Tab-separated table of C-alpha atoms in Angstrom:
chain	number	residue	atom	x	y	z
A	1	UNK	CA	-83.804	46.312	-120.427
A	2	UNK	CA	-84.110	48.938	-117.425
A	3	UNK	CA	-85.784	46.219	-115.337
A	4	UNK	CA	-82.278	44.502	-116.345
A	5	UNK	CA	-80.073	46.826	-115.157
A	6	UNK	CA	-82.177	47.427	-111.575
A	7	UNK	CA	-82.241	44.022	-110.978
A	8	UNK	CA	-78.715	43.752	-111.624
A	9	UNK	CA	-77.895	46.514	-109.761
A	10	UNK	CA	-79.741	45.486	-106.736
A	11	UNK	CA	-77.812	41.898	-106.535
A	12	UNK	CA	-74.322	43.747	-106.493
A	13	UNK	CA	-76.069	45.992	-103.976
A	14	UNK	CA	-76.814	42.967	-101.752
A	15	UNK	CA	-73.428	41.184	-102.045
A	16	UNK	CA	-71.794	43.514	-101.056
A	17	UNK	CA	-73.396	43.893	-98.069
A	18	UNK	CA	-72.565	40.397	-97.549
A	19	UNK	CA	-69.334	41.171	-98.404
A	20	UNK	CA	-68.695	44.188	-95.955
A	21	UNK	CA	-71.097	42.210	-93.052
A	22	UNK	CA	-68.855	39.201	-93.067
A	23	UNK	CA	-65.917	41.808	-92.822
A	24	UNK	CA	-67.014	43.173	-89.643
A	25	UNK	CA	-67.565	39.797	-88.686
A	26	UNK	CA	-63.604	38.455	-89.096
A	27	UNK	CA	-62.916	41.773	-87.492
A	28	UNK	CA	-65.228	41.477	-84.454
A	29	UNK	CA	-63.643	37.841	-84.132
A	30	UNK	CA	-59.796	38.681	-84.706
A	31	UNK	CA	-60.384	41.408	-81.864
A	32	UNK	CA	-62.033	39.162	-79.155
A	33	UNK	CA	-58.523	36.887	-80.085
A	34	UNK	CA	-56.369	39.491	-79.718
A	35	UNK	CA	-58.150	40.676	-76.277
A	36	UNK	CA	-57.790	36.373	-75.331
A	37	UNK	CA	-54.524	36.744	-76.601
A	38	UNK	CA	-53.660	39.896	-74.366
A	39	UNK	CA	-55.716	38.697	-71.649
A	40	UNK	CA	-53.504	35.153	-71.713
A	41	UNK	CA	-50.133	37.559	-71.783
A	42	UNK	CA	-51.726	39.331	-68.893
A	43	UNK	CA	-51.819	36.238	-66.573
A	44	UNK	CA	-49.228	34.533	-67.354
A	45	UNK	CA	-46.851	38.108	-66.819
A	46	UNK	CA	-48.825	38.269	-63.408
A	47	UNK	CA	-47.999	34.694	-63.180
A	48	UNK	CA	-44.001	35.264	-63.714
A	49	UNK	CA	-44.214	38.181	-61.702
A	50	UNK	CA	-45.703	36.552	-58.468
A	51	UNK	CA	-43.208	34.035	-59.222
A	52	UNK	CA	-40.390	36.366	-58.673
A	53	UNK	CA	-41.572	37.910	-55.705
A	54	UNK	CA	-41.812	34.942	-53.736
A	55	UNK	CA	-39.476	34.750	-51.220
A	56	UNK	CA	-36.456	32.056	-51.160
A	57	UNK	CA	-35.780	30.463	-48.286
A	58	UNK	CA	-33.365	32.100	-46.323
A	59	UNK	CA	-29.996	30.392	-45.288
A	60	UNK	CA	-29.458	29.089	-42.000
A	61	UNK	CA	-25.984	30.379	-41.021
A	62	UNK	CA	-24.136	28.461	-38.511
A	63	UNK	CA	-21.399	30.255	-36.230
A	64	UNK	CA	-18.776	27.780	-35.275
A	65	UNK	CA	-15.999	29.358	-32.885
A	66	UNK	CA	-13.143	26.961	-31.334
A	67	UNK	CA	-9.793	27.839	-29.955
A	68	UNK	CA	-7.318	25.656	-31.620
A	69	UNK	CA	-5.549	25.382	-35.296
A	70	UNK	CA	-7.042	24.068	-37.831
A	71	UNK	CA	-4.804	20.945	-38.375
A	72	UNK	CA	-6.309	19.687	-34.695
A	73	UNK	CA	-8.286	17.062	-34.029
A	74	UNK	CA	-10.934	19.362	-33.240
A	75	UNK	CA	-10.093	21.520	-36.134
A	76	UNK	CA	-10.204	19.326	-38.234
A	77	UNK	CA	-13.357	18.082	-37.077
A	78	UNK	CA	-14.846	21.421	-37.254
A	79	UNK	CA	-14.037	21.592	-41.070
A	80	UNK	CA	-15.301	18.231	-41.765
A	81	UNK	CA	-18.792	18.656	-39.500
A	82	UNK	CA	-18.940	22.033	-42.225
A	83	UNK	CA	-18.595	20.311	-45.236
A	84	UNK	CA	-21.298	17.620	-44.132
A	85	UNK	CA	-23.252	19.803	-42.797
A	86	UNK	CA	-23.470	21.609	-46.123
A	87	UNK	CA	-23.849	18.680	-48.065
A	88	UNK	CA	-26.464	16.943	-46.435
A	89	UNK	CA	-28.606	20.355	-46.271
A	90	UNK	CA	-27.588	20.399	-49.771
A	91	UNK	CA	-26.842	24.139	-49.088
A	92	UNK	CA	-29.849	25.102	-46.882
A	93	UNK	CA	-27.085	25.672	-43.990
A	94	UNK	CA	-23.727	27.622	-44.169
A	95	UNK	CA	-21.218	26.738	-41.487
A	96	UNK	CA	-18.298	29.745	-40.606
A	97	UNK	CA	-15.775	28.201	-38.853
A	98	UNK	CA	-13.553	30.885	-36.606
A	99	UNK	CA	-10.424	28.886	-35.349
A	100	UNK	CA	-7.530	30.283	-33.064
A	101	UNK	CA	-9.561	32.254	-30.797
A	102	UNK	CA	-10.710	34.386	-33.970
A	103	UNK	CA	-14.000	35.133	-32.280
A	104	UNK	CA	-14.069	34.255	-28.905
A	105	UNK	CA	-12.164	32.247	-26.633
A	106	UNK	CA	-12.839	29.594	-24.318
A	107	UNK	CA	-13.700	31.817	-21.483
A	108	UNK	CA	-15.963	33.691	-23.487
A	109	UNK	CA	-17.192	31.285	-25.804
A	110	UNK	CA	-20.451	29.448	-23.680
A	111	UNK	CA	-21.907	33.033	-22.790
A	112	UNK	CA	-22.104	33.559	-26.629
A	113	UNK	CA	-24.027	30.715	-27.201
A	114	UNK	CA	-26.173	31.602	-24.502
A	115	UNK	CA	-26.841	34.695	-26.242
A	116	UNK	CA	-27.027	32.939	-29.578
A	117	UNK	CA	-23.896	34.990	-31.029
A	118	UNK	CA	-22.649	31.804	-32.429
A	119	UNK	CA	-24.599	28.705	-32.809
A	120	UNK	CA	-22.041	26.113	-31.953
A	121	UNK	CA	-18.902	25.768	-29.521
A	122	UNK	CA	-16.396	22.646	-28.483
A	123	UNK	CA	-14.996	23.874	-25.597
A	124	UNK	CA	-12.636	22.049	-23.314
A	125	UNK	CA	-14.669	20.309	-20.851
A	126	UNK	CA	-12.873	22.698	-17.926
A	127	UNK	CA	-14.613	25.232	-19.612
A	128	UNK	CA	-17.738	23.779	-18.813
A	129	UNK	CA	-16.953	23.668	-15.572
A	130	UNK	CA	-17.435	27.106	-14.860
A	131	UNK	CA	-21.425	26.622	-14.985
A	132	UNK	CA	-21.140	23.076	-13.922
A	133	UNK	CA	-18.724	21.828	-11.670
A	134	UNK	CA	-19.791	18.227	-11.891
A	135	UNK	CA	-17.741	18.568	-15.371
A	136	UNK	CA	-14.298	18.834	-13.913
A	137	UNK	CA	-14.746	14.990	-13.272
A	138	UNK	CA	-12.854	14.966	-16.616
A	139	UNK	CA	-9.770	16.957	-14.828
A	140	UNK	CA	-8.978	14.704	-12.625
A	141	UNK	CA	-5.406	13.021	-13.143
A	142	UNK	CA	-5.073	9.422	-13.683
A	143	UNK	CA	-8.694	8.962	-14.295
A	144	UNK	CA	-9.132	7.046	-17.442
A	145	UNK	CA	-7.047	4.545	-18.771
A	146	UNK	CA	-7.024	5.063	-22.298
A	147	UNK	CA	-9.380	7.101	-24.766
A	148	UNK	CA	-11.847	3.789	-25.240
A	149	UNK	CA	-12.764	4.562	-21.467
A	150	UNK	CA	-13.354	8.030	-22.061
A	151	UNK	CA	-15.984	7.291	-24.554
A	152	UNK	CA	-17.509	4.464	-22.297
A	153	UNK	CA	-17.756	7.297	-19.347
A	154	UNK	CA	-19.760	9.582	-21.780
A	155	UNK	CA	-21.977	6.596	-23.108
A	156	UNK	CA	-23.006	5.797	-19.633
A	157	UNK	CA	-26.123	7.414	-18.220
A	158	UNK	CA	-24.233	7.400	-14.611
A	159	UNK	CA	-21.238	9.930	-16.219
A	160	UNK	CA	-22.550	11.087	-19.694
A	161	UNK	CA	-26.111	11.462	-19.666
A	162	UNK	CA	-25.911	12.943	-16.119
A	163	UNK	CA	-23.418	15.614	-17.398
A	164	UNK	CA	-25.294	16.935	-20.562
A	165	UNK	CA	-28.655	16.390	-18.862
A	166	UNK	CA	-27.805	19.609	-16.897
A	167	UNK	CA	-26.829	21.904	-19.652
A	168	UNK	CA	-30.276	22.600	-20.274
A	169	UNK	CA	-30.585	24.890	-17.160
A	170	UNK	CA	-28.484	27.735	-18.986
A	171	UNK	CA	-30.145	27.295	-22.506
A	172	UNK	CA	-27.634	24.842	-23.464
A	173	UNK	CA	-27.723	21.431	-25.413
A	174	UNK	CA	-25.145	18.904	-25.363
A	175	UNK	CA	-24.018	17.610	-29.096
A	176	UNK	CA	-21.308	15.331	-28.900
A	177	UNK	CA	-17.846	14.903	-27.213
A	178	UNK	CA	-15.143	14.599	-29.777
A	179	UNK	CA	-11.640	13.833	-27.863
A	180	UNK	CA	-8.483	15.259	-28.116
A	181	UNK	CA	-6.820	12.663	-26.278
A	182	UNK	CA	-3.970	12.679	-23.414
A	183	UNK	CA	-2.142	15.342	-21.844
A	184	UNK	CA	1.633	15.500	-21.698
A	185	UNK	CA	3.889	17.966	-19.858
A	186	UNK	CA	6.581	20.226	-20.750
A	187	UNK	CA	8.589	22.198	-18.796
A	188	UNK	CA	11.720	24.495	-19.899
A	189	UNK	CA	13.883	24.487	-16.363
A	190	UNK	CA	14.485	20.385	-15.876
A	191	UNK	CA	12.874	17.310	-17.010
A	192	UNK	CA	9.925	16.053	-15.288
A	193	UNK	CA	11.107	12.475	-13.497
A	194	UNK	CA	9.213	12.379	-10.088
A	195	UNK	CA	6.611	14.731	-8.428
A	196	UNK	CA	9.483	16.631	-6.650
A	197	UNK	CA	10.506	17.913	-10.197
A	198	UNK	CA	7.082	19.990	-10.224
A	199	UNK	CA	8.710	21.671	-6.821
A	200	UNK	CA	8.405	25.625	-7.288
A	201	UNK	CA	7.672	25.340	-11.180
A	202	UNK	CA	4.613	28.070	-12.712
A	203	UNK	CA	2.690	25.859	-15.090
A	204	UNK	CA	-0.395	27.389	-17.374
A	205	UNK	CA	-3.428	25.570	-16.476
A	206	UNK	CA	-7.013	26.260	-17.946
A	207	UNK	CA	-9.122	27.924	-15.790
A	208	UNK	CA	-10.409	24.693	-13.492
A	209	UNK	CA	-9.882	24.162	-9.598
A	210	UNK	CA	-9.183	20.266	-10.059
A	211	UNK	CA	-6.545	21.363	-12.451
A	212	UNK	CA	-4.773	24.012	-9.741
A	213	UNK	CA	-5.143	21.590	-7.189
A	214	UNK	CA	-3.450	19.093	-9.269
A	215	UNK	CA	-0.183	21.328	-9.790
A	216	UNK	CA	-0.727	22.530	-6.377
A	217	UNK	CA	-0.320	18.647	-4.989
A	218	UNK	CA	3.352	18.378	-6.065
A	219	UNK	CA	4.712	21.493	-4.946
A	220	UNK	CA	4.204	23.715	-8.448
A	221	UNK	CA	2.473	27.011	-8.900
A	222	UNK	CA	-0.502	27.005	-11.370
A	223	UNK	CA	-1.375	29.812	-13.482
A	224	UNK	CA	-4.865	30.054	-15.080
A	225	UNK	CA	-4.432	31.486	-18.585
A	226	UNK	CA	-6.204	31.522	-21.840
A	227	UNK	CA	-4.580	29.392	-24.852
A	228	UNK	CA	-4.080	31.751	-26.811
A	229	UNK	CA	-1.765	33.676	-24.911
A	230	UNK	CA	0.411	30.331	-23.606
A	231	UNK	CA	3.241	30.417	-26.665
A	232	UNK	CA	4.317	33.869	-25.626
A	233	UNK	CA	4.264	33.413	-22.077
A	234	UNK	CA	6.487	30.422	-22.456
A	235	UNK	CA	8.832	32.383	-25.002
A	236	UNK	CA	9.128	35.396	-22.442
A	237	UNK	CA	9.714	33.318	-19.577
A	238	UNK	CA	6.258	34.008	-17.127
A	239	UNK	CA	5.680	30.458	-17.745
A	240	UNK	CA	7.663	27.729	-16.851
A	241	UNK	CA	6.090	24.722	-18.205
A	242	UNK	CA	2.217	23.423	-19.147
A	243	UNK	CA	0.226	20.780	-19.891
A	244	UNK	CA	-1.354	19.346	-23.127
A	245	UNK	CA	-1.942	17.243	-25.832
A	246	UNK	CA	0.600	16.747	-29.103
A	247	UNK	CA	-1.785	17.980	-31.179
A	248	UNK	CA	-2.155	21.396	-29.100
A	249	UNK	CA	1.364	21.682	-28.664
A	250	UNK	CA	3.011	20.975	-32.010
A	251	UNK	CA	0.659	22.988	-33.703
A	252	UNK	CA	1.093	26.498	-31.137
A	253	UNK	CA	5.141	25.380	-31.622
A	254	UNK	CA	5.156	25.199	-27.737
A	255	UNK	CA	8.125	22.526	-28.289
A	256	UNK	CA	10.259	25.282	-29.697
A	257	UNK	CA	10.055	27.381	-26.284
A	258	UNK	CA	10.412	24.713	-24.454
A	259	UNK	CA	13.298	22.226	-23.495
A	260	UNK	CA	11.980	19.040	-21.858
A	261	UNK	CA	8.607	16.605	-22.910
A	262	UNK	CA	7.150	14.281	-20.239
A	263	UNK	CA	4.945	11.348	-21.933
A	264	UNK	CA	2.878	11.491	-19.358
A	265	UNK	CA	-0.828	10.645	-20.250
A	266	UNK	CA	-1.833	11.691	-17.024
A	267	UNK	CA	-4.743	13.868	-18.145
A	268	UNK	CA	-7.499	13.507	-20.255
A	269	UNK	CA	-8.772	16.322	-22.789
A	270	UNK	CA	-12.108	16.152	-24.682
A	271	UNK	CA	-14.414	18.819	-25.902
A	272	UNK	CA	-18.254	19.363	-25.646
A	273	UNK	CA	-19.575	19.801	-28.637
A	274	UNK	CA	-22.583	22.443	-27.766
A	275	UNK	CA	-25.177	24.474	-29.507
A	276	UNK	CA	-28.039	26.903	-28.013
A	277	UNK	CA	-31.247	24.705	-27.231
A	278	UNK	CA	-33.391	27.303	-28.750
A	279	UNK	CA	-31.579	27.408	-31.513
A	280	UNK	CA	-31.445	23.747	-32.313
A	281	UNK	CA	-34.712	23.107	-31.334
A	282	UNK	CA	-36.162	25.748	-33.517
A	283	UNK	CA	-34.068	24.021	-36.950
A	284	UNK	CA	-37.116	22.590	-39.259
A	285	UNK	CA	-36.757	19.203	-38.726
A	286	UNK	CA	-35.215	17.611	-41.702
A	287	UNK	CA	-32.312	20.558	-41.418
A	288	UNK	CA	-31.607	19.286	-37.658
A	289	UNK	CA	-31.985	15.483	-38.528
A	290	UNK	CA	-29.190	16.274	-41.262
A	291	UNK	CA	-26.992	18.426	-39.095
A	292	UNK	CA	-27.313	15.397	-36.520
A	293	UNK	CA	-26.425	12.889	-39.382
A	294	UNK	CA	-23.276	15.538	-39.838
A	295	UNK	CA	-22.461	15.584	-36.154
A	296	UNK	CA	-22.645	11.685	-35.533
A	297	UNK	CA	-20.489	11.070	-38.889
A	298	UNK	CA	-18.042	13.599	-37.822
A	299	UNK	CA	-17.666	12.355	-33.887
A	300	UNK	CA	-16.842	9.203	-35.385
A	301	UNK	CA	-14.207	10.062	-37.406
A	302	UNK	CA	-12.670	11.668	-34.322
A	303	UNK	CA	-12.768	8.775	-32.460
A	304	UNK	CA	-10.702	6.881	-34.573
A	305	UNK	CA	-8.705	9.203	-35.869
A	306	UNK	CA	-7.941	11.380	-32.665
A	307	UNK	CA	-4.884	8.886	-31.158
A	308	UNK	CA	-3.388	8.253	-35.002
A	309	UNK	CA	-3.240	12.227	-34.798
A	310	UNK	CA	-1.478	12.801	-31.925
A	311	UNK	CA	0.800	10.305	-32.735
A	312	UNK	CA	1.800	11.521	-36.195
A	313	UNK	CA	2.327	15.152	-33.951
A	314	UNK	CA	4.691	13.535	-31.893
A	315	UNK	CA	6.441	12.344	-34.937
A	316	UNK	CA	6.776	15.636	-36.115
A	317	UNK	CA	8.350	17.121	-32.848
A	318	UNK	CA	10.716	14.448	-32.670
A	319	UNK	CA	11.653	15.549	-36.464
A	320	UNK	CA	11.838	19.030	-35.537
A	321	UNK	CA	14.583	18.051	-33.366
A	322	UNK	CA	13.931	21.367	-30.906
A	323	UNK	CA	13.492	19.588	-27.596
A	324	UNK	CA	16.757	18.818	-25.525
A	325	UNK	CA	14.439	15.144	-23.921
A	326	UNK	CA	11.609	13.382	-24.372
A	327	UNK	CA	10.942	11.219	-21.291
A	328	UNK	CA	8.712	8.539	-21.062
A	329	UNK	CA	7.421	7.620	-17.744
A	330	UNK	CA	8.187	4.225	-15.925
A	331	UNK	CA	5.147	2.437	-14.141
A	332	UNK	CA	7.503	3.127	-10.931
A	333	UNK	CA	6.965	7.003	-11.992
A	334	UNK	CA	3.782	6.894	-12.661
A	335	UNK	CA	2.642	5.802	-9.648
A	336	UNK	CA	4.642	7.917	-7.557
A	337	UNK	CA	2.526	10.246	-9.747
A	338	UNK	CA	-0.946	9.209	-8.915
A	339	UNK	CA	0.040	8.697	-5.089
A	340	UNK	CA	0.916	12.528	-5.224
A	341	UNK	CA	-2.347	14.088	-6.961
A	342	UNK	CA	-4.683	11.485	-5.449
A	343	UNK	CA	-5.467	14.271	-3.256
A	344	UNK	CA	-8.026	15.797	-5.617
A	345	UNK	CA	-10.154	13.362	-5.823
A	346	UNK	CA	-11.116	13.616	-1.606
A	347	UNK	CA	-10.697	17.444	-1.918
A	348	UNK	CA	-13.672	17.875	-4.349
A	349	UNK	CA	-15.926	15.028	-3.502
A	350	UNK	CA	-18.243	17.003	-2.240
A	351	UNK	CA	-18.261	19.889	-4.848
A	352	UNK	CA	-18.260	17.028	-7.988
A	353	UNK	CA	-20.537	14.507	-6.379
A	354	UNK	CA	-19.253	11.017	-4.500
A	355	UNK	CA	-21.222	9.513	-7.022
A	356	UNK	CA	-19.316	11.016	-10.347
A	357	UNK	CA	-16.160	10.319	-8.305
A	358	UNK	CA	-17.061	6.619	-7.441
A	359	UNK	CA	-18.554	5.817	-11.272
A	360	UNK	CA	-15.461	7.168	-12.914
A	361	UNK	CA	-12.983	5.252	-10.218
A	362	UNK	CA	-14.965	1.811	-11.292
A	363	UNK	CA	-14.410	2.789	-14.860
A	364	UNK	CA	-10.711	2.912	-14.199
A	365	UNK	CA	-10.669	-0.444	-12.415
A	366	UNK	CA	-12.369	-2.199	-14.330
């Protein structure tokens, strides 16, 4: 009976050894899962982290700065170059547009895209004179027929590609030309008939010789001035008259200071559209083969939309009612015209280039 009870005793002994060793056991093993466990919470926190301190990609901002309203042609091109621009980027690019002179005007305006201040500019191709004189080709009265030669002019490597070939030499890079179209004069003394009508008359010009010397050739004294000052020179009288397109002047309300409108067409006036070459050049390449697609989509829609817009202007002054005439030129007028200012072209053959002077005149006669 005792050797009963030992024997007994021992087996209970024994399991539960087995008992308490397979204990340890399912700890030892729920321990090296809950280290896994931790371990696996570990890296994929690190993971999350180093996620979340990676850097985005920063945004490209793009400075636009022009001169004119926004319900331009070149306004509105400006607006519609931003929200391509933006699109096709799909929001890697932000344009800021900074109409009326907001930022800098066209004096001003090339030096800050020198300096990279802003990062695109469309100023008037007398503007671009300043730096190259070659561009005041574009001044020149009477020199293109109609808008369609314009565009021909700046298509041709004898006129366009020798023009924005040279803006490279002050860290500039020609874009596009988007047009404005044709000049037209007002004056508030008399209306404008015959070149003897200019006789003693102070007319704004922008700051360009060929312009001066085209006032100068019909008896009228120019005044360089920028465009954002013109409306209140004309209201206050140290103004007499100026020159520009329908767009330009219904939108500054110069037909409201003003009492007489030659149709005139006798000037042309186009913008460069111009960046920095660093600048551009630096753009990752899908961002500036987008921007491009922007550009060339946006020129486009200037050129045939820039005449339909000047036209619904002059609606819109004639509805206004504000002017006292609106002349038209006869072909008899006109060409008392041209035989007047056809002394610019000889007075800056030499500073232009015979051979600007002599592509654009073949243009014309074509």
């Amino acid at each position: 009976m005792l050797k009963k009870w030992v024997w007994i005793s021992v087996s209970l002994i024994l399991v539960m050894g087995l008992i308490a060793g397979c204990g340890a056991r399912s700890e030892d093993t729920n321990s090296e899962s809950k280290q896994e466990e931790k371990s696996e919470e570990s890296h994929s926190s690190s993971d999350e982290s180093s996620k979340a301190t990676e850097p985005l990609e920063e945004k490209i901002v793009i400075k636009f700065s022009h001169v004119v309203a926004e319900d331009t042609p070149k306004g509105k091109a400006a607006n519609m170059f931003k929200d391509l621009a933006e699109k096709y980027t799909e929001g890697r690019v932000e344009v800021e547009i900074f109409p009326n002179s907001q930022l800098y005007n066209d004096d001003d305006v090339l030096a800050a895209v020198q300096q990279n201040n802003v990062q695109l500019a469309a100023p008037s191709t007398s503007k671009v004179s300043k730096l190259f004189p070659q561009w005041t080709i574009f001044d020149f009265p009477f020199a293109f027929n109609d808008v369609a030669s314009v565009q021909a002019a700046m298509e041709s490597e004898e006129i366009g590609g020798k023009l924005f070939n040279m803006l490279s030499e002050q860290k500039l890079l020609g874009l596009a030309m988007w047009d404005n179209g044709f000049k037209q004069m007002t004056l508030d003394d008399h209306p404008l008939y015959m070149p003897e009508d200019f006789d003693g008359q102070q007319f704004r010009v922008m700051s360009s010789k060929v312009l001066e010397a085209q006032f100068e050739s019909v008896s009228a004294v120019p005044t360089p001035m920028p465009f954002s000052e013109v409306y209140s020179a004309l209201e206050q009288g140290v103004i007499n008259g100026q020159e520009n397109t329908l767009s330009n002047i219904y939108s500054k309300k110069f037909h409201e200071v003003q009492k007489y409108m030659t149709i005139s067409n006798h000037g042309y006036l186009g913008y460069a559209v111009i960046t920095n070459i660093e600048f551009w050049n630096g753009l990752p390449d899908d961002v500036r083969e987008q921007l491009e697609m922007a550009l060339n989509e946006t020129t486009q829609w200037v050129r045939e939309n820039g005449e339909k817009l000047n036209q619904e202007n002059l609606d819109k002054i004639i509805a206004d009612d504000m002017l006292e005439e609106i002349h038209y030129l006869t072909e008899d007028q006109k060409q008392a015209w041209i035989e007047s200012m056809n002394v610019v072209y000889d007075e800056f053959e030499e500073e232009v280039g015979a051979d600007l002077i002599n592509a654009v005149k073949d243009l014309r006669d074509k």
